[in-house]
Short mmCIF file of C-alpha atoms and ligand atoms in Angstrom, two decimals:
data_model
loop_
_atom_site.label_atom_id
_atom_site.label_comp_id
_atom_site.label_asym_id
_atom_site.label_seq_id
_atom_site.Cartn_x
_atom_site.Cartn_y
_atom_site.Cartn_z
CA UNK A 250 162.82 -91.83 48.38
CA UNK A 251 166.30 -89.78 47.92
CA UNK A 252 168.65 -88.56 50.48
CA UNK A 253 166.44 -85.41 52.32
CA UNK A 254 162.62 -86.10 50.92
CA UNK A 255 160.18 -86.51 52.93
CA UNK A 256 156.13 -86.40 52.57
CA UNK A 257 155.91 -82.97 53.95
CA UNK A 258 157.00 -81.77 50.87
CA UNK A 259 155.71 -83.90 48.28
CA UNK A 260 152.64 -83.29 46.03
CA UNK A 261 150.87 -86.05 48.62
CA UNK A 262 151.33 -83.76 51.56
CA UNK A 263 148.50 -81.84 53.05
CA UNK A 264 148.88 -78.40 51.58
CA UNK A 265 144.98 -77.90 52.16
CA UNK A 266 145.96 -74.90 54.90
CA UNK A 267 146.92 -70.99 55.23
CA UNK A 268 150.00 -69.75 56.51
CA UNK A 269 149.38 -67.14 58.54
CA UNK A 270 150.99 -65.77 61.24
CA UNK A 271 153.62 -68.78 61.53
CA UNK A 272 150.42 -71.04 61.96
CA UNK A 273 148.68 -73.25 59.25
CA UNK A 274 144.93 -72.82 59.42
CA UNK A 275 142.05 -73.07 57.22
CA UNK A 276 140.25 -70.52 54.85
CA UNK A 277 137.45 -68.59 56.82
CA UNK A 278 135.30 -69.96 53.76
CA UNK A 279 136.42 -73.26 53.72
CA UNK A 280 135.45 -73.80 50.87
CA UNK A 281 139.17 -75.49 48.40
CA UNK A 282 140.11 -75.58 45.58
CA UNK A 283 141.32 -78.37 43.04
CA UNK A 284 145.02 -78.16 42.00
CA UNK A 285 144.98 -80.42 38.35
CA UNK A 286 147.57 -81.52 36.69
CA UNK A 287 147.94 -80.90 33.70
CA UNK A 288 149.44 -84.27 32.19
CA UNK A 289 146.91 -86.53 33.58
CA UNK A 290 143.85 -84.07 34.29
CA UNK A 291 143.60 -86.16 37.56
CA UNK A 292 143.06 -83.26 40.97
CA UNK A 293 146.52 -84.25 42.30
CA UNK A 294 145.41 -81.47 45.45
CA UNK A 295 143.61 -79.60 47.30
CA UNK A 296 144.39 -75.84 48.33
CA UNK A 297 142.09 -73.37 50.61
CA UNK A 298 140.35 -70.49 48.75
CA UNK A 299 141.40 -67.65 50.84
CA UNK A 300 138.65 -64.76 51.65
CA UNK A 301 139.50 -61.08 52.08
CA UNK A 302 139.71 -61.79 55.89
CA UNK A 303 141.81 -64.40 55.27
CA UNK A 304 144.08 -61.02 53.38
CA UNK A 305 143.25 -58.89 56.32
CA UNK A 306 144.61 -61.85 58.36
CA UNK A 307 147.37 -62.18 56.80
CA UNK A 308 148.20 -58.16 56.58
CA UNK A 309 148.00 -57.70 60.47
CA UNK A 310 149.49 -60.71 61.16
CA UNK A 311 152.79 -59.12 58.59
CA UNK A 312 152.23 -55.48 60.48
CA UNK A 313 153.00 -57.00 63.86
CA UNK A 314 155.84 -59.30 62.69
CA UNK A 315 157.83 -57.00 60.58
CA UNK A 316 159.26 -54.53 63.13
CA UNK A 317 161.49 -56.78 65.03
CA UNK A 318 162.05 -58.72 61.89
CA UNK A 319 163.58 -55.40 60.15
CA UNK A 320 165.77 -54.92 63.30
CA UNK A 321 167.17 -59.33 63.23
CA UNK A 322 170.81 -58.68 62.82
CA UNK A 323 171.91 -59.10 59.42
CA UNK A 324 173.60 -62.08 60.50
CA UNK A 325 170.57 -63.58 61.42
CA UNK A 326 168.74 -63.15 58.63
CA UNK A 327 171.29 -64.07 56.31
CA UNK A 328 171.48 -67.61 58.30
CA UNK A 329 167.41 -68.14 57.82
CA UNK A 330 167.71 -67.19 53.62
CA UNK A 331 170.82 -69.62 53.78
CA UNK A 332 169.33 -72.38 55.22
CA UNK A 333 165.84 -71.62 52.97
CA UNK A 334 168.56 -72.42 50.37
CA UNK A 335 170.05 -75.41 51.78
CA UNK A 336 166.35 -76.65 52.54
CA UNK A 337 165.35 -75.95 48.35
CA UNK A 338 168.46 -78.27 47.15
CA UNK A 339 167.89 -81.08 50.27
CA UNK A 340 164.64 -81.31 48.94
CA UNK A 341 165.15 -81.13 45.21
CA UNK A 342 163.02 -84.09 43.54
CA UNK A 343 160.21 -83.40 45.52
CA UNK A 344 160.20 -79.31 44.21
CA UNK A 345 160.30 -80.62 40.84
CA UNK A 346 157.72 -83.38 41.17
CA UNK A 347 155.51 -80.50 42.45
CA UNK A 348 156.47 -78.52 39.31
CA UNK A 349 155.44 -81.58 37.18
CA UNK A 350 152.01 -81.91 38.96
CA UNK A 351 151.21 -78.29 39.07
CA UNK A 352 152.56 -76.63 36.23
CA UNK A 353 152.95 -79.64 33.49
CA UNK A 354 157.02 -78.85 33.62
CA UNK A 355 159.01 -81.78 32.63
CA UNK A 356 162.30 -82.36 34.15
CA UNK A 357 163.93 -80.30 31.89
CA UNK A 358 162.35 -77.23 33.43
CA UNK A 359 161.92 -78.48 36.87
CA UNK A 360 165.30 -78.60 36.95
CA UNK A 361 166.32 -75.14 35.31
CA UNK A 362 163.62 -73.96 38.00
CA UNK A 363 165.63 -75.39 40.78
CA UNK A 364 168.20 -74.12 39.56
CA UNK A 365 167.01 -70.36 39.23
CA UNK A 366 165.22 -70.49 42.25
CA UNK A 367 168.82 -70.87 43.98
CA UNK A 368 170.17 -68.61 42.22
CA UNK A 369 167.70 -66.15 43.94
CA UNK A 370 167.89 -67.39 46.68
CA UNK A 371 171.86 -67.53 47.03
CA UNK A 372 171.97 -63.43 46.14
CA UNK A 373 169.50 -62.80 48.41
CA UNK A 374 172.07 -64.56 51.56
CA UNK A 375 174.12 -62.04 50.45
CA UNK A 376 171.21 -58.83 50.89
CA UNK A 377 171.62 -58.22 54.73
CA UNK A 378 174.87 -57.13 54.55
CA UNK A 379 174.58 -55.40 51.84
CA UNK A 380 172.00 -52.68 53.03
CA UNK A 381 174.37 -49.84 53.35
CA UNK A 382 173.86 -46.22 53.84
CA UNK A 383 175.92 -42.96 53.02
CA UNK A 384 178.08 -40.16 55.27
CA UNK A 385 176.75 -36.58 53.09
CA UNK A 386 178.29 -33.34 54.08
CA UNK A 387 176.05 -30.65 55.03
CA UNK A 388 176.43 -26.95 54.32
CA UNK A 389 174.93 -26.60 57.49
CA UNK A 390 177.77 -25.76 60.11
CA UNK A 391 177.90 -28.24 62.86
CA UNK A 392 175.36 -30.83 61.26
CA UNK A 393 176.03 -34.55 60.54
CA UNK A 394 173.72 -36.11 57.65
CA UNK A 395 173.65 -39.95 57.50
CA UNK A 396 171.05 -41.67 55.03
CA UNK A 397 170.34 -45.14 56.20
CA UNK A 398 169.18 -47.82 53.77
CA UNK A 399 166.07 -49.33 55.77
CA UNK A 400 162.82 -51.98 54.70
CA UNK A 401 160.26 -51.08 53.18
CA UNK A 402 157.58 -52.52 55.67
CA UNK A 403 155.74 -54.69 53.53
CA UNK A 404 156.17 -56.61 50.25
CA UNK A 405 153.22 -58.58 48.63
CA UNK A 406 154.64 -60.81 45.74
CA UNK A 407 151.62 -62.13 43.15
CA UNK A 408 153.06 -64.66 41.09
CA UNK A 409 152.05 -66.63 37.81
CA UNK A 410 151.87 -69.99 37.10
CA UNK A 411 154.45 -70.55 34.60
CA UNK A 412 157.69 -70.30 36.63
CA UNK A 413 156.01 -70.54 39.67
CA UNK A 414 159.10 -71.57 41.80
CA UNK A 415 161.45 -69.46 40.56
CA UNK A 416 159.33 -65.85 39.78
CA UNK A 417 158.34 -66.42 43.80
CA UNK A 418 161.39 -66.56 44.98
CA UNK A 419 163.48 -63.90 43.31
CA UNK A 420 161.28 -60.92 45.06
CA UNK A 421 159.88 -63.20 48.50
CA UNK A 422 164.14 -64.22 49.35
CA UNK A 423 165.00 -60.80 48.78
CA UNK A 424 162.17 -59.07 50.64
CA UNK A 425 162.47 -61.24 53.39
CA UNK A 426 166.39 -60.88 53.69
CA UNK A 427 166.44 -57.09 53.54
CA UNK A 428 164.06 -57.04 56.35
CA UNK A 429 160.11 -56.56 55.33
CA UNK A 430 157.33 -58.91 56.07
CA UNK A 431 155.07 -60.77 53.02
CA UNK A 432 152.10 -61.62 52.00
CA UNK A 433 152.98 -63.66 48.89
CA UNK A 434 149.77 -64.89 46.37
CA UNK A 435 150.64 -67.80 44.23
CA UNK A 436 148.89 -68.11 40.91
CA UNK A 437 145.84 -70.72 41.31
CA UNK A 438 146.86 -72.96 38.95
CA UNK A 439 150.18 -73.55 40.92
CA UNK A 440 149.50 -72.51 44.54
CA UNK A 441 152.09 -75.03 46.19
CA UNK A 442 155.26 -74.52 44.69
CA UNK A 443 154.55 -71.11 44.06
CA UNK A 444 152.87 -70.64 47.07
CA UNK A 445 152.77 -73.09 50.00
CA UNK A 446 155.98 -74.79 49.41
CA UNK A 447 157.55 -71.23 50.54
CA UNK A 448 155.45 -71.59 54.19
CA UNK A 449 156.62 -74.86 54.73
CA UNK A 450 160.46 -74.16 53.66
CA UNK A 451 160.79 -71.20 55.21
CA UNK A 452 158.90 -72.36 58.53
CA UNK A 453 161.79 -74.86 58.21
CA UNK A 454 164.41 -72.65 57.81
CA UNK A 455 163.39 -70.62 61.48
CA UNK A 456 161.39 -67.08 60.23
CA UNK A 457 160.11 -65.99 62.47
CA UNK A 458 155.89 -66.45 62.62
CA UNK A 459 154.34 -63.48 60.63
CA UNK A 460 157.32 -62.71 58.11
CA UNK A 461 156.04 -64.41 55.56
CA UNK A 462 152.22 -65.22 54.96
CA UNK A 463 150.59 -67.58 52.54
CA UNK A 464 147.39 -66.66 50.92
CA UNK A 465 145.76 -69.44 48.41
CA UNK A 466 142.57 -68.42 46.31
CA UNK A 467 141.35 -66.93 42.96
CA UNK A 468 142.53 -63.76 42.18
CA UNK A 469 138.79 -62.92 40.94
CA UNK A 470 138.08 -63.54 44.36
CA UNK A 471 141.00 -62.10 46.99
CA UNK A 472 143.05 -60.36 43.64
CA UNK A 473 142.10 -56.81 44.66
CA UNK A 474 142.31 -56.77 48.28
CA UNK A 475 145.98 -58.10 48.16
CA UNK A 476 146.51 -55.53 45.47
CA UNK A 477 145.11 -53.12 47.22
CA UNK A 478 145.09 -53.91 50.78
CA UNK A 479 146.69 -50.26 52.38
CA UNK A 480 149.63 -51.79 54.93
CA UNK A 481 151.19 -52.90 51.87
CA UNK A 482 153.70 -50.59 51.11
CA UNK A 483 155.38 -52.55 47.50
CA UNK A 484 153.36 -55.08 45.41
CA UNK A 485 156.22 -57.22 43.07
CA UNK A 486 153.86 -58.24 40.88
CA UNK A 487 154.89 -60.82 38.24
CA UNK A 488 151.71 -61.50 35.36
CA UNK A 489 149.65 -60.56 32.45
CA UNK A 490 149.79 -56.89 30.81
CA UNK A 491 146.00 -56.91 31.57
CA UNK A 492 146.15 -58.28 35.16
CA UNK A 493 149.12 -56.09 35.62
CA UNK A 494 147.49 -52.59 34.32
CA UNK A 495 144.82 -53.23 37.35
CA UNK A 496 147.44 -54.35 39.86
CA UNK A 497 149.50 -51.07 39.38
CA UNK A 498 146.32 -49.11 39.79
CA UNK A 499 145.55 -50.02 43.05
CA UNK A 500 149.41 -49.84 44.27
CA UNK A 501 148.82 -45.69 42.79
CA UNK A 502 145.88 -45.21 44.45
CA UNK A 503 147.69 -46.25 47.88
CA UNK A 504 151.22 -45.02 47.38
CA UNK A 505 152.76 -48.62 47.23
CA UNK A 506 155.44 -49.07 45.32
CA UNK A 507 155.13 -51.34 42.10
CA UNK A 508 157.60 -54.07 40.31
CA UNK A 509 155.49 -55.18 37.55
CA UNK A 510 157.18 -57.48 34.95
CA UNK A 511 154.17 -58.37 32.41
CA UNK A 512 153.54 -59.96 29.43
CA UNK A 513 156.04 -60.20 26.13
CA UNK A 514 156.25 -60.58 22.46
CA UNK A 515 159.46 -61.44 21.75
CA UNK A 516 161.83 -61.32 18.57
CA UNK A 517 164.49 -63.71 17.08
CA UNK A 518 166.01 -62.13 14.63
CA UNK A 519 168.05 -64.11 11.85
CA UNK A 520 170.37 -61.95 9.50
CA UNK A 521 171.45 -62.96 6.39
CA UNK A 522 174.35 -63.70 6.96
CA UNK A 523 173.74 -65.64 9.96
CA UNK A 524 174.98 -69.25 11.19
CA UNK A 525 171.41 -71.52 10.16
CA UNK A 526 172.40 -73.80 12.33
CA UNK A 527 173.21 -72.13 15.58
CA UNK A 528 170.31 -69.66 15.09
CA UNK A 529 167.71 -73.00 14.61
CA UNK A 530 169.59 -74.58 17.56
CA UNK A 531 168.81 -71.17 19.82
CA UNK A 532 165.62 -70.77 18.45
CA UNK A 533 163.89 -74.44 18.80
CA UNK A 534 164.90 -73.82 22.62
CA UNK A 535 163.34 -70.73 22.77
CA UNK A 536 160.59 -71.08 20.98
CA UNK A 537 159.34 -74.43 22.85
CA UNK A 538 161.00 -74.70 26.35
CA UNK A 539 158.57 -75.34 29.10
CA UNK A 540 155.74 -75.43 25.75
CA UNK A 541 156.39 -71.49 25.15
CA UNK A 542 154.32 -70.30 28.38
CA UNK A 543 158.18 -67.94 28.92
CA UNK A 544 157.32 -64.43 29.17
CA UNK A 545 160.56 -64.66 26.85
CA UNK A 546 159.90 -67.03 25.25
CA UNK A 547 160.51 -66.27 21.10
CA UNK A 548 157.38 -65.33 19.86
CA UNK A 549 158.18 -64.18 16.81
CA UNK A 550 160.75 -65.40 14.05
CA UNK A 551 161.98 -62.34 11.94
CA UNK A 552 164.36 -63.90 9.67
CA UNK A 553 166.26 -62.61 5.98
CA UNK A 554 164.42 -63.35 2.80
CA UNK A 555 167.96 -65.36 1.95
CA UNK A 556 167.67 -67.91 3.98
CA UNK A 557 163.96 -68.00 4.92
CA UNK A 558 162.85 -71.48 3.19
CA UNK A 559 166.07 -73.08 4.36
CA UNK A 560 165.47 -71.69 7.97
CA UNK A 561 161.54 -72.42 8.07
CA UNK A 562 162.72 -76.28 6.18
CA UNK A 563 165.25 -76.88 9.65
CA UNK A 564 162.85 -75.32 11.89
CA UNK A 565 159.94 -78.02 10.62
CA UNK A 566 161.75 -80.79 10.87
CA UNK A 567 163.36 -79.97 14.36
CA UNK A 568 159.98 -79.45 15.43
CA UNK A 569 158.89 -82.61 14.02
CA UNK A 570 162.12 -84.65 16.26
CA UNK A 571 160.70 -83.15 19.53
CA UNK A 572 159.43 -86.01 21.91
CA UNK A 573 156.19 -84.47 23.12
CA UNK A 574 153.43 -85.84 25.76
CA UNK A 575 152.83 -86.33 29.42
CA UNK A 576 155.60 -84.46 31.89
CA UNK A 577 156.00 -87.14 34.03
CA UNK A 578 157.69 -88.76 30.62
CA UNK A 579 161.17 -88.44 29.29
CA UNK A 580 159.62 -85.42 26.48
CA UNK A 581 160.65 -81.72 25.70
CA UNK A 582 157.28 -81.00 24.84
CA UNK A 583 154.67 -81.47 27.98
CA UNK A 584 151.10 -80.58 27.87
CA UNK A 585 149.52 -76.73 28.24
CA UNK A 586 148.49 -75.73 31.70
CA UNK A 587 144.86 -75.70 30.92
CA UNK A 588 141.91 -75.00 28.69
CA UNK A 589 141.75 -71.63 28.22
CA UNK A 590 145.03 -70.78 27.60
CA UNK A 591 144.73 -74.29 25.02
CA UNK A 592 142.03 -72.99 23.42
CA UNK A 593 143.36 -69.00 22.65
CA UNK A 594 146.36 -70.47 21.38
CA UNK A 595 144.74 -72.81 18.73
CA UNK A 596 142.66 -69.84 18.17
CA UNK A 597 144.85 -68.38 17.00
CA UNK A 598 146.69 -70.83 14.77
CA UNK A 599 143.45 -70.85 13.23
CA UNK A 600 142.74 -67.05 12.52
CA UNK A 601 146.77 -66.67 11.53
CA UNK A 602 146.07 -69.48 8.80
CA UNK A 603 142.90 -68.69 8.08
CA UNK A 604 144.31 -64.80 7.26
CA UNK A 605 146.66 -66.58 4.64
CA UNK A 606 149.91 -68.15 6.17
CA UNK A 607 151.00 -71.85 6.02
CA UNK A 608 151.05 -74.02 8.74
CA UNK A 609 154.18 -76.45 8.13
CA UNK A 610 153.49 -78.65 11.55
CA UNK A 611 151.20 -79.11 14.47
CA UNK A 612 148.56 -76.63 15.23
CA UNK A 613 146.53 -79.15 16.68
CA UNK A 614 146.19 -80.58 19.90
CA UNK A 615 148.19 -84.49 20.69
CA UNK A 616 146.16 -87.36 22.02
CA UNK A 617 147.92 -88.88 25.41
CA UNK A 618 146.57 -92.72 26.38
CA UNK A 619 144.05 -92.67 29.05
CA UNK A 620 143.76 -88.51 29.52
CA UNK A 621 140.87 -87.42 28.45
CA UNK A 622 140.50 -83.82 26.81
CA UNK A 623 145.00 -83.94 25.94
CA UNK A 624 146.42 -80.41 26.84
CA UNK A 625 149.87 -81.20 25.25
CA UNK A 626 149.89 -78.78 21.63
CA UNK A 627 151.96 -80.08 19.11
CA UNK A 628 155.34 -77.87 18.04
CA UNK A 629 154.11 -75.61 15.74
CA UNK A 630 155.58 -73.87 12.97
CA UNK A 631 153.66 -71.26 10.67
CA UNK A 632 155.59 -69.67 7.62
CA UNK A 633 154.65 -66.89 5.21
CA UNK A 634 153.20 -65.31 8.53
CA UNK A 635 153.35 -61.39 9.14
CA UNK A 636 153.38 -59.08 12.08
CA UNK A 637 149.63 -58.08 11.82
CA UNK A 638 148.35 -62.16 12.19
CA UNK A 639 146.95 -63.08 15.58
CA UNK A 640 149.85 -66.20 16.51
CA UNK A 641 152.48 -62.64 15.96
CA UNK A 642 150.73 -59.21 16.98
CA UNK A 643 149.21 -61.25 20.20
CA UNK A 644 151.86 -63.38 23.25
CA UNK A 645 150.53 -66.68 21.72
CA UNK A 646 152.44 -68.55 25.49
CA UNK A 647 152.62 -72.04 23.57
CA UNK A 648 154.62 -73.58 21.34
CA UNK A 649 154.19 -72.33 17.84
CA UNK A 650 157.55 -70.67 16.40
CA UNK A 651 155.30 -68.23 13.52
CA UNK A 652 157.92 -67.13 10.97
CA UNK A 653 158.25 -63.70 9.15
CA UNK A 654 161.04 -62.91 6.26
CA UNK A 655 162.54 -59.48 5.96
CA UNK A 656 164.22 -58.08 3.63
CA UNK A 657 167.18 -55.40 5.23
CA UNK A 658 168.10 -54.77 8.54
CA UNK A 659 165.70 -51.69 9.14
CA UNK A 660 162.66 -53.28 7.87
CA UNK A 661 163.96 -56.10 10.71
CA UNK A 662 164.05 -53.69 13.41
CA UNK A 663 160.65 -51.96 12.56
CA UNK A 664 159.07 -55.39 12.61
CA UNK A 665 160.98 -56.51 16.02
CA UNK A 666 159.66 -52.93 17.92
CA UNK A 667 156.56 -52.92 15.88
CA UNK A 668 154.19 -54.38 19.15
CA UNK A 669 153.19 -52.68 22.34
CA UNK A 670 155.97 -54.62 24.69
CA UNK A 671 159.24 -54.09 24.97
CA UNK A 672 160.37 -57.40 27.09
CA UNK A 673 163.25 -59.69 25.90
CA UNK A 674 164.39 -60.46 22.32
CA UNK A 675 167.66 -62.14 20.68
CA UNK A 676 169.45 -61.42 17.40
CA UNK A 677 171.19 -64.28 15.55
CA UNK A 678 174.07 -62.07 13.02
CA UNK A 679 177.53 -63.87 11.94
CA UNK A 680 178.92 -60.17 12.14
CA UNK A 681 178.51 -59.79 15.89
CA UNK A 682 179.12 -55.94 15.51
CA UNK A 683 176.39 -56.05 13.29
CA UNK A 684 174.66 -58.01 16.21
CA UNK A 685 174.91 -55.24 18.72
CA UNK A 686 174.09 -52.71 16.62
CA UNK A 687 170.86 -53.80 15.58
CA UNK A 688 170.50 -55.01 19.75
CA UNK A 689 170.73 -51.11 19.98
CA UNK A 690 168.30 -50.39 17.97
CA UNK A 691 165.62 -53.03 19.49
CA UNK A 692 163.06 -51.62 22.07
CA UNK A 693 163.47 -54.12 24.90
CA UNK A 694 164.17 -54.24 28.89
CA UNK A 695 167.05 -57.17 27.38
CA UNK A 696 168.54 -58.60 24.39
CA UNK A 697 171.22 -60.97 23.43
CA UNK A 698 173.17 -61.50 20.70
CA UNK A 699 173.41 -65.17 19.24
CA UNK A 700 171.59 -66.69 21.68
CA UNK A 701 167.86 -66.73 22.41
CA UNK A 702 165.84 -64.48 24.38
CA UNK A 703 165.50 -67.19 27.82
CA UNK A 704 167.91 -65.78 30.30
CA UNK A 705 167.95 -64.68 33.97
CA UNK A 706 170.79 -64.59 36.07
CA UNK A 707 169.89 -63.31 39.92
CA UNK A 708 173.22 -60.72 39.83
CA UNK A 709 171.90 -59.09 36.77
CA UNK A 710 169.28 -56.88 35.99
CA UNK A 711 165.79 -58.36 34.63
CA UNK A 712 162.98 -56.12 33.09
CA UNK A 713 160.61 -54.70 30.43
CA UNK A 714 159.97 -51.67 28.70
CA UNK A 715 156.69 -50.31 27.46
CA UNK A 716 153.96 -52.88 28.28
CA UNK A 717 156.01 -55.11 29.75
CA UNK A 718 156.43 -53.64 32.82
CA UNK A 719 157.99 -50.90 35.36
CA UNK A 720 160.93 -51.78 37.97
CA UNK A 721 163.23 -54.00 37.94
CA UNK A 722 163.85 -57.27 39.44
CA UNK A 723 167.56 -58.65 40.09
CA UNK A 724 170.55 -57.55 41.57
CA UNK A 725 170.21 -53.58 43.27
CA UNK A 726 167.61 -52.77 41.08
CA UNK A 727 164.86 -54.99 42.94
CA UNK A 728 166.79 -53.88 46.29
CA UNK A 729 166.17 -50.34 45.78
CA UNK A 730 162.78 -51.43 45.67
CA UNK A 731 161.75 -53.05 48.77
CA UNK A 732 164.27 -50.55 50.82
CA UNK A 733 163.87 -46.81 50.85
CA UNK A 734 166.49 -44.15 51.70
CA UNK A 735 165.76 -42.53 55.17
CA UNK A 736 167.99 -38.93 56.76
CA UNK A 737 168.41 -38.69 59.76
CA UNK A 738 170.38 -35.06 60.42
CA UNK A 739 172.44 -34.71 63.81
CA UNK A 740 173.32 -31.23 64.55
CA UNK A 741 175.92 -31.77 66.90
CA UNK A 742 176.94 -27.48 67.42
CA UNK A 743 174.02 -24.83 68.31
CA UNK A 744 172.35 -23.52 64.78
CA UNK A 745 171.91 -20.63 64.12
CA UNK A 746 168.23 -19.72 62.56
CA UNK A 747 167.11 -16.41 60.76
CA UNK A 748 164.69 -15.32 63.35
P1 NAP B 17 147.52 -63.38 35.59
O1 NAP B 17 146.68 -63.87 35.01
O2 NAP B 17 148.14 -61.74 34.89
O3 NAP B 17 147.63 -63.82 36.74
C1 NAP B 17 148.83 -63.51 37.84
C2 NAP B 17 149.12 -63.58 38.55
O4 NAP B 17 147.91 -62.41 39.24
C3 NAP B 17 147.96 -64.71 39.29
O5 NAP B 17 148.65 -64.83 41.21
C4 NAP B 17 146.79 -64.16 39.45
O6 NAP B 17 145.94 -65.31 40.44
C5 NAP B 17 146.45 -62.72 40.22
N1 NAP B 17 145.15 -62.16 39.30
C6 NAP B 17 144.56 -62.34 38.89
N2 NAP B 17 143.78 -61.44 38.99
C7 NAP B 17 144.24 -60.38 39.67
C8 NAP B 17 143.63 -59.62 40.34
N3 NAP B 17 142.59 -59.18 40.13
N4 NAP B 17 144.18 -58.40 41.59
C9 NAP B 17 145.32 -59.01 41.62
N5 NAP B 17 145.93 -60.32 41.63
C10 NAP B 17 145.21 -61.04 40.33
O7 NAP B 17 148.93 -63.93 34.45
P2 NAP B 17 149.71 -65.23 34.58
O8 NAP B 17 148.54 -65.94 33.50
O9 NAP B 17 149.14 -66.44 36.03
O10 NAP B 17 151.12 -65.76 33.71
C11 NAP B 17 151.32 -65.19 32.52
C12 NAP B 17 151.51 -64.15 32.13
O11 NAP B 17 152.16 -63.80 32.64
C13 NAP B 17 152.30 -63.70 30.80
O12 NAP B 17 151.91 -62.69 30.90
C14 NAP B 17 153.46 -63.60 31.07
O13 NAP B 17 154.11 -63.05 29.95
C15 NAP B 17 153.66 -62.97 32.42
N6 NAP B 17 154.61 -63.29 32.61
C16 NAP B 17 156.11 -62.14 32.97
C17 NAP B 17 156.75 -62.51 33.27
C18 NAP B 17 157.96 -60.97 33.29
O14 NAP B 17 159.04 -61.79 34.46
N7 NAP B 17 157.70 -60.49 32.55
C19 NAP B 17 157.22 -63.66 33.84
C20 NAP B 17 156.22 -64.85 34.08
C21 NAP B 17 155.10 -65.11 33.22
P3 NAP B 17 144.89 -66.49 39.81
O15 NAP B 17 145.97 -67.40 39.48
O16 NAP B 17 144.11 -66.73 40.92
O17 NAP B 17 143.74 -65.63 38.91
#
């Protein structure tokens, strides 16, 4: 076992407990959920199937703990988050192992997730000392206006399975640092690395009981109660647009703040004068990293007709050369998270070919020795695609690269914007000024010139527009959501009233 690693954080540790009020306890139902390794299809852990009663207990514990935590000196809150960051890095190998076992993450995905989570935690460390208020002059003689920034209270975090570590971290760490209590519900596919791991890390970091509560369980059983709980002041949700609409409606009913990061249909636009090899390097990463299961990955390649054939050929060659297989081996493309995701993306490919597109490579499952019903999908390139075809108009969330031709910049912009989503995107242009002008016209929350769409830095705003979400993560944006302003005025001399 490497430096600082202990069995308590590995996949073989006992994870069959919920974490409520600083105690590890079984679910009220005593029912459990098996966690499957997507590479081997074997059950690697068992976690509790939380119930509505467990959810209520978690919010009771959070409510009991929040006030004291909110009043804890900033230096102490900072120490706890700093210690979390240290533990995260001390247990790096076990955590990367959890990502491989639960999320099917390759070594590269695990290292990237850990880096992003560390970046998020490091940013959160600074928050306790950044909760600044202001003095505002008054029109009323003798009045002093003080505007304080205070924690919202209880922040609910619901996270997805694709990048569970950093997507839970980006909400949990700042919420706690700012003095809130948290109820965290991770995705059912990744209940440990997106949920119970946080309980163990924060417990070891010295966080008082009740400030963080983790409930594992199926969204279909407990999701509505979590999303609509009356104690919740903020819902920080990352997941699909379909579920997000429902969660946002529940938050609205409850008058809770909704920070929603949802699906995407991101375009990689390549102009006629682009450096094709650079565009391909970016495209291969942007389409195939973590098997394309990234909300900000390339969903569509929009390529100028002058370089279209060259682009398709080079992308196909690169896709065919990528090492593919079990995430436990040295591969670039590992397994899809589960059958339903795999089957959906393969049906999009089939529909797209039936509609007239050309399958250049891939489009099928890759068998793995000793694995029954493999979840690995071969890197797939499709040409002669139109924006209306299934693989282009849906978020396919797979290692699939549909390539759509365009004849001029106006057409490229129109194609890119012809989606309800507005998350990320990229432009590859020989003239970077032209790249910026195209970026200005793309209706997304984020877009990257001479790069690909997958970028995330904890100090830079991260948000989508349209059906990709409301509110924002990272930097000051999320701080504004997890805190509120409170106006206290002091009347220093007798005030004159009109009657
Ligand atoms: P999902 O099906 O929407 O699930 C997300 C979370 O919501 C899971 O924890 C899920 O629990 C829970 N949930 C399900 N039903 C619920 C309900 N009725 N009430 C409350 N919570 C409920 O999404 P996913 O398949 O895990 O993740 C993939 C999606 O997330 C893609 O669309 C991707 O684009 C999006 N995403 C967006 C971002 C971003 O920053 N914009 C980042 C990553 C992913 P269960 O797992 O138990 O069902």
